[in-house]
PDB file of C-alpha atoms and ligand atoms in Angstrom:
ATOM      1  CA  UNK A   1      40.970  76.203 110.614  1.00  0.00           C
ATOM      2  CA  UNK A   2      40.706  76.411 107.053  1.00  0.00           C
ATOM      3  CA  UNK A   3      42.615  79.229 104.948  1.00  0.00           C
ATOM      4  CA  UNK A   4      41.739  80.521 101.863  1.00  0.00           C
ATOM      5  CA  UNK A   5      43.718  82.326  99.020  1.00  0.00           C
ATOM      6  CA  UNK A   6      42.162  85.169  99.763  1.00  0.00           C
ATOM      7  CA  UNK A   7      41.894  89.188  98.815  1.00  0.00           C
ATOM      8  CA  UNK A   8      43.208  91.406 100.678  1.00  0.00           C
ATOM      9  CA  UNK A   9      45.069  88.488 102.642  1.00  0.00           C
ATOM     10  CA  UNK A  10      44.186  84.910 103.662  1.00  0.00           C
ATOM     11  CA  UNK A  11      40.929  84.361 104.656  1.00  0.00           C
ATOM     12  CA  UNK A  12      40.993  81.312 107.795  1.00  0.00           C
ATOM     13  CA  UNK A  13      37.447  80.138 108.684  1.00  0.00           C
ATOM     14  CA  UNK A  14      36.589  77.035 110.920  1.00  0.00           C
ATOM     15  CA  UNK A  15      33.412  75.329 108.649  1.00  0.00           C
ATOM     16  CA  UNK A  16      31.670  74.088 111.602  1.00  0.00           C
ATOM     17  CA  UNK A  17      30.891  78.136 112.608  1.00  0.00           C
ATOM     18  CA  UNK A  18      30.448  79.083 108.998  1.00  0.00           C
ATOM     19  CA  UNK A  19      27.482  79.787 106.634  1.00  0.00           C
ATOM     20  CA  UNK A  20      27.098  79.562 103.356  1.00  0.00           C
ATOM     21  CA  UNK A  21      24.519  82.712 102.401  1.00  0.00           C
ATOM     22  CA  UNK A  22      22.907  82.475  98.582  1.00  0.00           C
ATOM     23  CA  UNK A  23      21.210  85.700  98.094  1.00  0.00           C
ATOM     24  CA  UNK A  24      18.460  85.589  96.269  1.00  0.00           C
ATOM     25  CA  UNK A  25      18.785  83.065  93.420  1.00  0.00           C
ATOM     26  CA  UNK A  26      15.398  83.640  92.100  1.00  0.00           C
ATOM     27  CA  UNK A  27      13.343  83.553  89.096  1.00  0.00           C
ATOM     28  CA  UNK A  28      12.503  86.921  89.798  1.00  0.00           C
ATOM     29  CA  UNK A  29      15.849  88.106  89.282  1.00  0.00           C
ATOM     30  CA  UNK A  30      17.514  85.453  86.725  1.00  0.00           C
ATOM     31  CA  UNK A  31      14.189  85.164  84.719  1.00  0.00           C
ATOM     32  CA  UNK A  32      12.275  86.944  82.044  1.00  0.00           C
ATOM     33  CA  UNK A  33       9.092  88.441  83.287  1.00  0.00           C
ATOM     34  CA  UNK A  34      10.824  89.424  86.998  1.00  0.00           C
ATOM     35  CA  UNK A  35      11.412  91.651  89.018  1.00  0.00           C
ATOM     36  CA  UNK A  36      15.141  92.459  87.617  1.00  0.00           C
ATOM     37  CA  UNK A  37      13.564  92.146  84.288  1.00  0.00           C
ATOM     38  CA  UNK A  38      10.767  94.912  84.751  1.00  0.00           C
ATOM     39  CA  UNK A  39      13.241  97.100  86.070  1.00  0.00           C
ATOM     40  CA  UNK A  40      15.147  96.944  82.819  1.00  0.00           C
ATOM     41  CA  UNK A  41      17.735  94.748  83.233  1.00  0.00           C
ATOM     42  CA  UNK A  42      19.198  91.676  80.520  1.00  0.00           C
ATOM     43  CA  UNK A  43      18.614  89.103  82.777  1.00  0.00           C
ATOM     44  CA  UNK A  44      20.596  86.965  80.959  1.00  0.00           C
ATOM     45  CA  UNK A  45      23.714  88.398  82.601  1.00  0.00           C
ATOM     46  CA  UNK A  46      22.839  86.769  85.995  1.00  0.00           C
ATOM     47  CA  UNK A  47      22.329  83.167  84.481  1.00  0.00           C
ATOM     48  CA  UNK A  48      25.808  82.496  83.558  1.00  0.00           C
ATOM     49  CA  UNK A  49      27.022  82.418  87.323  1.00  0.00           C
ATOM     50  CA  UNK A  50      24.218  79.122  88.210  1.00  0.00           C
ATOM     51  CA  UNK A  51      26.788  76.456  87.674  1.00  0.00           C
ATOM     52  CA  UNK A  52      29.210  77.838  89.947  1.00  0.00           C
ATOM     53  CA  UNK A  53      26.853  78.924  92.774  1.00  0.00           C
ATOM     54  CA  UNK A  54      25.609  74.941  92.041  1.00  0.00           C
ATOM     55  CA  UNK A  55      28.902  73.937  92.789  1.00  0.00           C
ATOM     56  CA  UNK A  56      29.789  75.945  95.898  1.00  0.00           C
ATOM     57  CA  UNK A  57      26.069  74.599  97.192  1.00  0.00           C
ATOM     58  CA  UNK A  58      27.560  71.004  96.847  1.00  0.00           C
ATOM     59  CA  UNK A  59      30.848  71.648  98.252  1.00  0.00           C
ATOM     60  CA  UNK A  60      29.120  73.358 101.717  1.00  0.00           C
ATOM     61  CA  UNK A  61      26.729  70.603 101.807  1.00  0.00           C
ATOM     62  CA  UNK A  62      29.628  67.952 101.569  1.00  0.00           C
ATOM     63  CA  UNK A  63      31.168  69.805 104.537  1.00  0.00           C
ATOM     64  CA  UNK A  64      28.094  69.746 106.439  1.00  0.00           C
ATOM     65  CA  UNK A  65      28.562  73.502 106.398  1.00  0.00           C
ATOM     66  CA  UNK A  66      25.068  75.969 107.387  1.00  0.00           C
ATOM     67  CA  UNK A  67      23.178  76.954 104.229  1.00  0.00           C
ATOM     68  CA  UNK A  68      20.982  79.967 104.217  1.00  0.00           C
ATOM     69  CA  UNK A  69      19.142  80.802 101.446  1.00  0.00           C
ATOM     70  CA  UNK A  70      17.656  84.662 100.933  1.00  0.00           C
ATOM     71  CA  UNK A  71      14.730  85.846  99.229  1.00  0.00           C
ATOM     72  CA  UNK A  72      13.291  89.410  98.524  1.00  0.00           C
ATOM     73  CA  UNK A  73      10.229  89.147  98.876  1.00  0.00           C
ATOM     74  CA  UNK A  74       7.099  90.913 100.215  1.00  0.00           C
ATOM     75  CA  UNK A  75       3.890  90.135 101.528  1.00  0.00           C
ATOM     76  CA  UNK A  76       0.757  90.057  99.663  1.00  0.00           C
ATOM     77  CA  UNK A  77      -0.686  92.750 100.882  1.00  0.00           C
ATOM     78  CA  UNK A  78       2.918  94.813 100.359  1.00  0.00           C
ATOM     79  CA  UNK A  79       2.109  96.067 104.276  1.00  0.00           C
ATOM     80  CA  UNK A  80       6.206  95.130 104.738  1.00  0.00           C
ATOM     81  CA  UNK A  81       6.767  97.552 101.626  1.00  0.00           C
ATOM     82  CA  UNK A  82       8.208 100.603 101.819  1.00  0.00           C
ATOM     83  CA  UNK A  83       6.486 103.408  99.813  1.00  0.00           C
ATOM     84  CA  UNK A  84       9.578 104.634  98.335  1.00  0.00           C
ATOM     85  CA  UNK A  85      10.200 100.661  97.020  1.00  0.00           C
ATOM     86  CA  UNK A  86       6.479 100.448  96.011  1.00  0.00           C
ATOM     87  CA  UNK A  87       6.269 103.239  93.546  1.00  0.00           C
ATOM     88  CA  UNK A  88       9.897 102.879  91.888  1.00  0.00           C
ATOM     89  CA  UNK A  89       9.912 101.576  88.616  1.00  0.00           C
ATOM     90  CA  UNK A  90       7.247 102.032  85.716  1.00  0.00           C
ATOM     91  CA  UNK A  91       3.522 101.956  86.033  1.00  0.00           C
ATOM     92  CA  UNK A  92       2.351  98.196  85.810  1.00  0.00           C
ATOM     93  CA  UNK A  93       6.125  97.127  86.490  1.00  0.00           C
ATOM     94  CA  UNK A  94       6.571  97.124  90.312  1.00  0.00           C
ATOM     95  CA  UNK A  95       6.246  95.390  92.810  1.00  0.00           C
ATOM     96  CA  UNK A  96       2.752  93.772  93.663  1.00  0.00           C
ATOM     97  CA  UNK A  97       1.850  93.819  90.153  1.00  0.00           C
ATOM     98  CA  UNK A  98       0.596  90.906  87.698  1.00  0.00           C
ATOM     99  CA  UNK A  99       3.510  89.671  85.845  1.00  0.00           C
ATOM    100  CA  UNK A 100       4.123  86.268  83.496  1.00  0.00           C
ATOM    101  CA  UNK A 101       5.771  84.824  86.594  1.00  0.00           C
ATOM    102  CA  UNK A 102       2.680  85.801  89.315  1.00  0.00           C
ATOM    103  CA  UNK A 103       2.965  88.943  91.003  1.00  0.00           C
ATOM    104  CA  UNK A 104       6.241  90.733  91.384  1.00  0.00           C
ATOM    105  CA  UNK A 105       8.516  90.125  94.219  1.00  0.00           C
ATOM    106  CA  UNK A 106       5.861  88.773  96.162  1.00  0.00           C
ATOM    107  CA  UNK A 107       6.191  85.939  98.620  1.00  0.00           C
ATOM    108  CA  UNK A 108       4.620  82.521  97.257  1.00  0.00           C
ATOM    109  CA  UNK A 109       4.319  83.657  93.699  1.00  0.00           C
ATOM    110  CA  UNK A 110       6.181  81.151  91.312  1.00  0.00           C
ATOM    111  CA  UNK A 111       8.716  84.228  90.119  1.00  0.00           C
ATOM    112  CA  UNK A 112       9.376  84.545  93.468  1.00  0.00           C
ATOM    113  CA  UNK A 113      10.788  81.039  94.044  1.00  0.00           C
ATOM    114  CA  UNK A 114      14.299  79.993  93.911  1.00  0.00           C
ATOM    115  CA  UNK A 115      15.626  78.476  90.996  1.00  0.00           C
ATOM    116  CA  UNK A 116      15.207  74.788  90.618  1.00  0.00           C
ATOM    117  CA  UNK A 117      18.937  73.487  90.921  1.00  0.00           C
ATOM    118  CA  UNK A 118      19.543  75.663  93.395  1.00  0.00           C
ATOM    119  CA  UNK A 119      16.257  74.767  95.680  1.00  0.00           C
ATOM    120  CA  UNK A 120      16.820  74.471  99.715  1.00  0.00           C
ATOM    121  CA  UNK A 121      17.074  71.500 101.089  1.00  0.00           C
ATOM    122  CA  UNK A 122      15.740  70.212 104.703  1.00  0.00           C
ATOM    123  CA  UNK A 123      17.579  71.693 107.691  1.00  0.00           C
ATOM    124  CA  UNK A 124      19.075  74.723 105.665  1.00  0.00           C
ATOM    125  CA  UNK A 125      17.392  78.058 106.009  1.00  0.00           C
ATOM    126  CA  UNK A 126      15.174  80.124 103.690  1.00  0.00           C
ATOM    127  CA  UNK A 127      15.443  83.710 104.757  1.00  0.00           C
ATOM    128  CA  UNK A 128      12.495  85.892 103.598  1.00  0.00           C
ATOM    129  CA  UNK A 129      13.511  89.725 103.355  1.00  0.00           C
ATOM    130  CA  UNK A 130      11.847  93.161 102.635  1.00  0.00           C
ATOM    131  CA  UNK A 131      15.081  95.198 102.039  1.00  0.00           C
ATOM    132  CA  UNK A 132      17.856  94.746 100.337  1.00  0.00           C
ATOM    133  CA  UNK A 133      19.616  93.473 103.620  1.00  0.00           C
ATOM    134  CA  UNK A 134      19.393  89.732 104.744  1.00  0.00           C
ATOM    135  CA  UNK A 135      19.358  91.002 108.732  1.00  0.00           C
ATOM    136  CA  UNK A 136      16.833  94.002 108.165  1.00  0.00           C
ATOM    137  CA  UNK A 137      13.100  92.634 109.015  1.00  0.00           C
ATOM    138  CA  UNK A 138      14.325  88.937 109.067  1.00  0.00           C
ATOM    139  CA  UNK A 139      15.050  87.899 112.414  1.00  0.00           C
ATOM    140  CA  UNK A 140      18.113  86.164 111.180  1.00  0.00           C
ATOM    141  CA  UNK A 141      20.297  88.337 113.439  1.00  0.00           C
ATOM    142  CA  UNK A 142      19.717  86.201 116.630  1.00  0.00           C
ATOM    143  CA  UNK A 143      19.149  82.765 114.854  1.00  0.00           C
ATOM    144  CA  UNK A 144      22.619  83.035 113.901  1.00  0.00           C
ATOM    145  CA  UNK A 145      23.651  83.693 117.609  1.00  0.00           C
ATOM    146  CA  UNK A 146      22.179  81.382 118.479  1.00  0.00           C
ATOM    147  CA  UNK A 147      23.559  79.026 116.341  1.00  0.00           C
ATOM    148  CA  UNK A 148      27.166  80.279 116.590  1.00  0.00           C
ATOM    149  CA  UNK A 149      28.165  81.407 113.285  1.00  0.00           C
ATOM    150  CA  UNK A 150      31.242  83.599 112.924  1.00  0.00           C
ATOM    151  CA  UNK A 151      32.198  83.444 109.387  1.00  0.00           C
ATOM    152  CA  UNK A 152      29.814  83.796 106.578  1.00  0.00           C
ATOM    153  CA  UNK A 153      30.264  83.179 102.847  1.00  0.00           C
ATOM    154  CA  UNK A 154      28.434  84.905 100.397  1.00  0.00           C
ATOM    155  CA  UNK A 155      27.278  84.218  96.574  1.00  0.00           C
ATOM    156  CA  UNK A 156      24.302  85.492  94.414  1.00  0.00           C
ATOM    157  CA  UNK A 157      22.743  88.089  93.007  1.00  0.00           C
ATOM    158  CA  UNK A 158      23.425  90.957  92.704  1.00  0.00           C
ATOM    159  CA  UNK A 159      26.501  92.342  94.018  1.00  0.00           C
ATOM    160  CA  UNK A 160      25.975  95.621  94.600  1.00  0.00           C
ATOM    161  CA  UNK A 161      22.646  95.373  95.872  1.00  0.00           C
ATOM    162  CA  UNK A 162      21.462  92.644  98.077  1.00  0.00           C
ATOM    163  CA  UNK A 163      25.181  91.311  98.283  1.00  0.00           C
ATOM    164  CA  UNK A 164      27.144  93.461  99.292  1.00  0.00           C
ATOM    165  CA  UNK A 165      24.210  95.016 101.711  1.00  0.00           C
ATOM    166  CA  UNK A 166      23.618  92.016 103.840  1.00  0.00           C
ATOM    167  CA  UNK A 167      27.803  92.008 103.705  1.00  0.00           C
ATOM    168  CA  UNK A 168      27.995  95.236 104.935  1.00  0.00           C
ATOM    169  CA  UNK A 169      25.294  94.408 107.563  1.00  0.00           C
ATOM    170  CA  UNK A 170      27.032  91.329 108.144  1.00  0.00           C
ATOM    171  CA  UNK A 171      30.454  93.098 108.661  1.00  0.00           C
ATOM    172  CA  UNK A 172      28.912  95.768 111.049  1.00  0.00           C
ATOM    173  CA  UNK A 173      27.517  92.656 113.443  1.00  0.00           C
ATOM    174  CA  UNK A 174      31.121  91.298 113.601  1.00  0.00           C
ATOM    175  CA  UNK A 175      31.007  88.280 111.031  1.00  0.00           C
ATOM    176  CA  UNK A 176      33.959  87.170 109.222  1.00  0.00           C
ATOM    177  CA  UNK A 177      33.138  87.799 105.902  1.00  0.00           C
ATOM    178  CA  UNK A 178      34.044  85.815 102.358  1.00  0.00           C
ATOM    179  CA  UNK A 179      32.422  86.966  99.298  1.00  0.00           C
ATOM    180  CA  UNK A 180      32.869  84.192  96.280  1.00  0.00           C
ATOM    181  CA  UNK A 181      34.280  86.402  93.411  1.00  0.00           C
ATOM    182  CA  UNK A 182      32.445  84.063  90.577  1.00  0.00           C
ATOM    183  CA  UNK A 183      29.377  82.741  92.372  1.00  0.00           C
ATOM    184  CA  UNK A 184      28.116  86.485  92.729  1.00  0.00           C
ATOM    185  CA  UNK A 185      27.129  88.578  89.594  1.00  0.00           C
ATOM    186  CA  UNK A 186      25.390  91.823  88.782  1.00  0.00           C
ATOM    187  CA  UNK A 187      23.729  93.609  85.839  1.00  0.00           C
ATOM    188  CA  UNK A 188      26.489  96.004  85.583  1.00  0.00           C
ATOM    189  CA  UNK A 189      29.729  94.178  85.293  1.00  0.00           C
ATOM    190  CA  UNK A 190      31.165  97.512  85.721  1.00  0.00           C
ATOM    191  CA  UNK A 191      29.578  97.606  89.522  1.00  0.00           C
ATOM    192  CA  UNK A 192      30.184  93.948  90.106  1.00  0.00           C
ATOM    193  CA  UNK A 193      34.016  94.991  89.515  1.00  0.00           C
ATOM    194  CA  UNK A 194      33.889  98.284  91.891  1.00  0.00           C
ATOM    195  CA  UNK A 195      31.911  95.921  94.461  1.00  0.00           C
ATOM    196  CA  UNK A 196      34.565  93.702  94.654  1.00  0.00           C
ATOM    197  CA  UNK A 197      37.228  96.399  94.646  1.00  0.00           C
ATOM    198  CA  UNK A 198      35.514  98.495  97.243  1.00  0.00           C
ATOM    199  CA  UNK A 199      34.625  95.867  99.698  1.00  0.00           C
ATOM    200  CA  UNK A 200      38.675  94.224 100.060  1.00  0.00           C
ATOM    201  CA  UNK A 201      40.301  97.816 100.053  1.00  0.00           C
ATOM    202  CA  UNK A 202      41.681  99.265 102.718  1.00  0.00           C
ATOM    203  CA  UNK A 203      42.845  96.272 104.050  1.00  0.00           C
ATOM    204  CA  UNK A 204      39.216  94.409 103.929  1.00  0.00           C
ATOM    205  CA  UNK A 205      37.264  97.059 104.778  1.00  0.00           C
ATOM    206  CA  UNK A 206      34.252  95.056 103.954  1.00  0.00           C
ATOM    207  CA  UNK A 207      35.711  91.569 104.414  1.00  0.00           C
ATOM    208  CA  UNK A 208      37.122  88.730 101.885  1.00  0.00           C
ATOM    209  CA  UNK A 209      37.430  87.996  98.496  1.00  0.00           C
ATOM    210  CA  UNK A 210      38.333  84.328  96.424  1.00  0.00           C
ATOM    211  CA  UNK A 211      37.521  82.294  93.719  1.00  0.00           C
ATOM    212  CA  UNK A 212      35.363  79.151  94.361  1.00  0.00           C
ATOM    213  CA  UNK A 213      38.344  77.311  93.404  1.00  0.00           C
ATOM    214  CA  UNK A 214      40.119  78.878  95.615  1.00  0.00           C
ATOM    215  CA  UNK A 215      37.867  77.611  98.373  1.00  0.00           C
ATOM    216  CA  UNK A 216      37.823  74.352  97.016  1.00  0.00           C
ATOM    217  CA  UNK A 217      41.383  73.835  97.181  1.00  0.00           C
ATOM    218  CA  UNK A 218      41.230  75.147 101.131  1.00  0.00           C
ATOM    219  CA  UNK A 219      38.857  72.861 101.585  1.00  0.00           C
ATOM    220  CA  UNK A 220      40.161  69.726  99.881  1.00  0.00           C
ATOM    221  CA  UNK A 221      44.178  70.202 100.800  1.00  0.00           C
ATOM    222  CA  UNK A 222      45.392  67.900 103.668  1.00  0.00           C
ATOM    223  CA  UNK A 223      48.077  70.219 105.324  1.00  0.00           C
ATOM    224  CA  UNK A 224      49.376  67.095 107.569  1.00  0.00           C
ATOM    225  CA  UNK A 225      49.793  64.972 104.332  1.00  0.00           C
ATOM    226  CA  UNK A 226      50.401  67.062 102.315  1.00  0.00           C
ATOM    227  CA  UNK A 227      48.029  66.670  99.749  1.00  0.00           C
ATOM    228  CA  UNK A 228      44.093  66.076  98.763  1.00  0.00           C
ATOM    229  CA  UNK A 229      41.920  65.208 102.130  1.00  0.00           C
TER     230      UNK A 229
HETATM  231  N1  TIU B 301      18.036  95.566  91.205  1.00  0.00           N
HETATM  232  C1  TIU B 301      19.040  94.862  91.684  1.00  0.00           C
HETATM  233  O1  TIU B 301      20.157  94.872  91.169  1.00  0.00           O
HETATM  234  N2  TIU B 301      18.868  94.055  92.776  1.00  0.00           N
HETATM  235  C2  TIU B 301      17.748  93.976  93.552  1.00  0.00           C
HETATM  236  O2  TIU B 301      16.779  94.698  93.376  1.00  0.00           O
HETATM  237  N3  TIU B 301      17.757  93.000  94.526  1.00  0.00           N
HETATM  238  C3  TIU B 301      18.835  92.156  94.777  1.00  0.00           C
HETATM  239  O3  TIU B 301      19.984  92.492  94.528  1.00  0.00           O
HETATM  240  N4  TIU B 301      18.555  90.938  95.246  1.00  0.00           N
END
């Protein structure tokens, strides 16, 4: 087992029954002409936390660790889109319609793509989600049963939304939760604060809470010899 410096206490996690999760690192949401963009958001915000998600991406893949990849994203014909998501927003700015990037928030569009330096690789797992939730709609429930994951790590964007939802959907299900305090990020550093806050009080209530370094260090200290593996 591997343990973490950790909020509210150490987090121990055996990598070989771990995923990493990246929610939704997409142009949609860290690019002009989006999805976060129409909704009125400086997207701007969200690009500062790339490197570090880049960097967590490279340490699970050095472990060998699960990847899963999210993406909100909807059909073409919006048929897996709730009314009360399909007419938020402003006229011309939802989701379904024409924007610089292709249509908004739709599946196959090039805004709806991850990021470049953060693109899936082969044998990790690209998630495609309607809600806010990576288990609502997705089917990813009993592929990780199947594949025996028990602890899950989380990064991306954002962290009150799609974060800390598939968290709390993840924490309902039983999973072991992490969330990586500066590979996640939000529009509202005020609500990225309270997310964090909110989901390791009361003893975890949510789950977990370190720094990528943090993790790194679990990952990389040799307790027998006492020093770097
Ligand atoms: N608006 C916002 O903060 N987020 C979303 O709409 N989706 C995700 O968080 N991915």
């Amino acid at each position: 087992m591997i343990a973490v410096a950790a909020k509210p206490a150490t987090f121990s996690f055996d990598p070989a029954r771990t995923a990493l999760v990246i929610i939704d690192m997409q142009r949609d949401f860290l690019e002009p002409g989006g999805f976060g963009a129409a909704l009125g958001n400086d997207v701007s915000l969200l690009q500062a936390i790339v490197p570090t998600v880049e960097s967590l991406l490279v340490l699970a893949r050095e472990e060998g660790m699960l990847v899963i990849h999210t993406r909100e994203s909807h059909l073409p014909d919006l048929s897996d889109c709730a009314a009360s998501k399909r007419t938020a927003g402003a006229a011309g700015l939802r989701i379904g319609d024409p924007g610089p990037m292709g249509r908004i928030l739709v599946r196959g569009e090039p805004g709806n793509q991850i990021i470049p330096s953060l693109a899936p690789i082969a044998d990790e797992w690209v998630v495609d989600k309607p809600g806010k939730g990576m288990f609502y709609a997705t089917g990813l429930g009993d592929r990780l049963v199947a594949q025996g994951v028990e602890y899950l790590i989380f990064a991306g964007v954002t962290t009150e939304v799609c974060v800390q939802t598939s968290m709390r959907e993840a924490n309902d299900r039983g999973y072991r939760c992490l969330l990586i305090e500066d590979a996640t990020e939000s529009y509202f550093p005020a609500f990225k604060q309270a997310t964090l806050d909110m989901i390791v009080a009361q003893g975890g209530i949510v789950g977990h809470t370190a720094t990528l370094a943090a993790l790194h260090d679990a990952l990389t200290y040799d307790a027998l010899n006492e020093g770097k593996r």
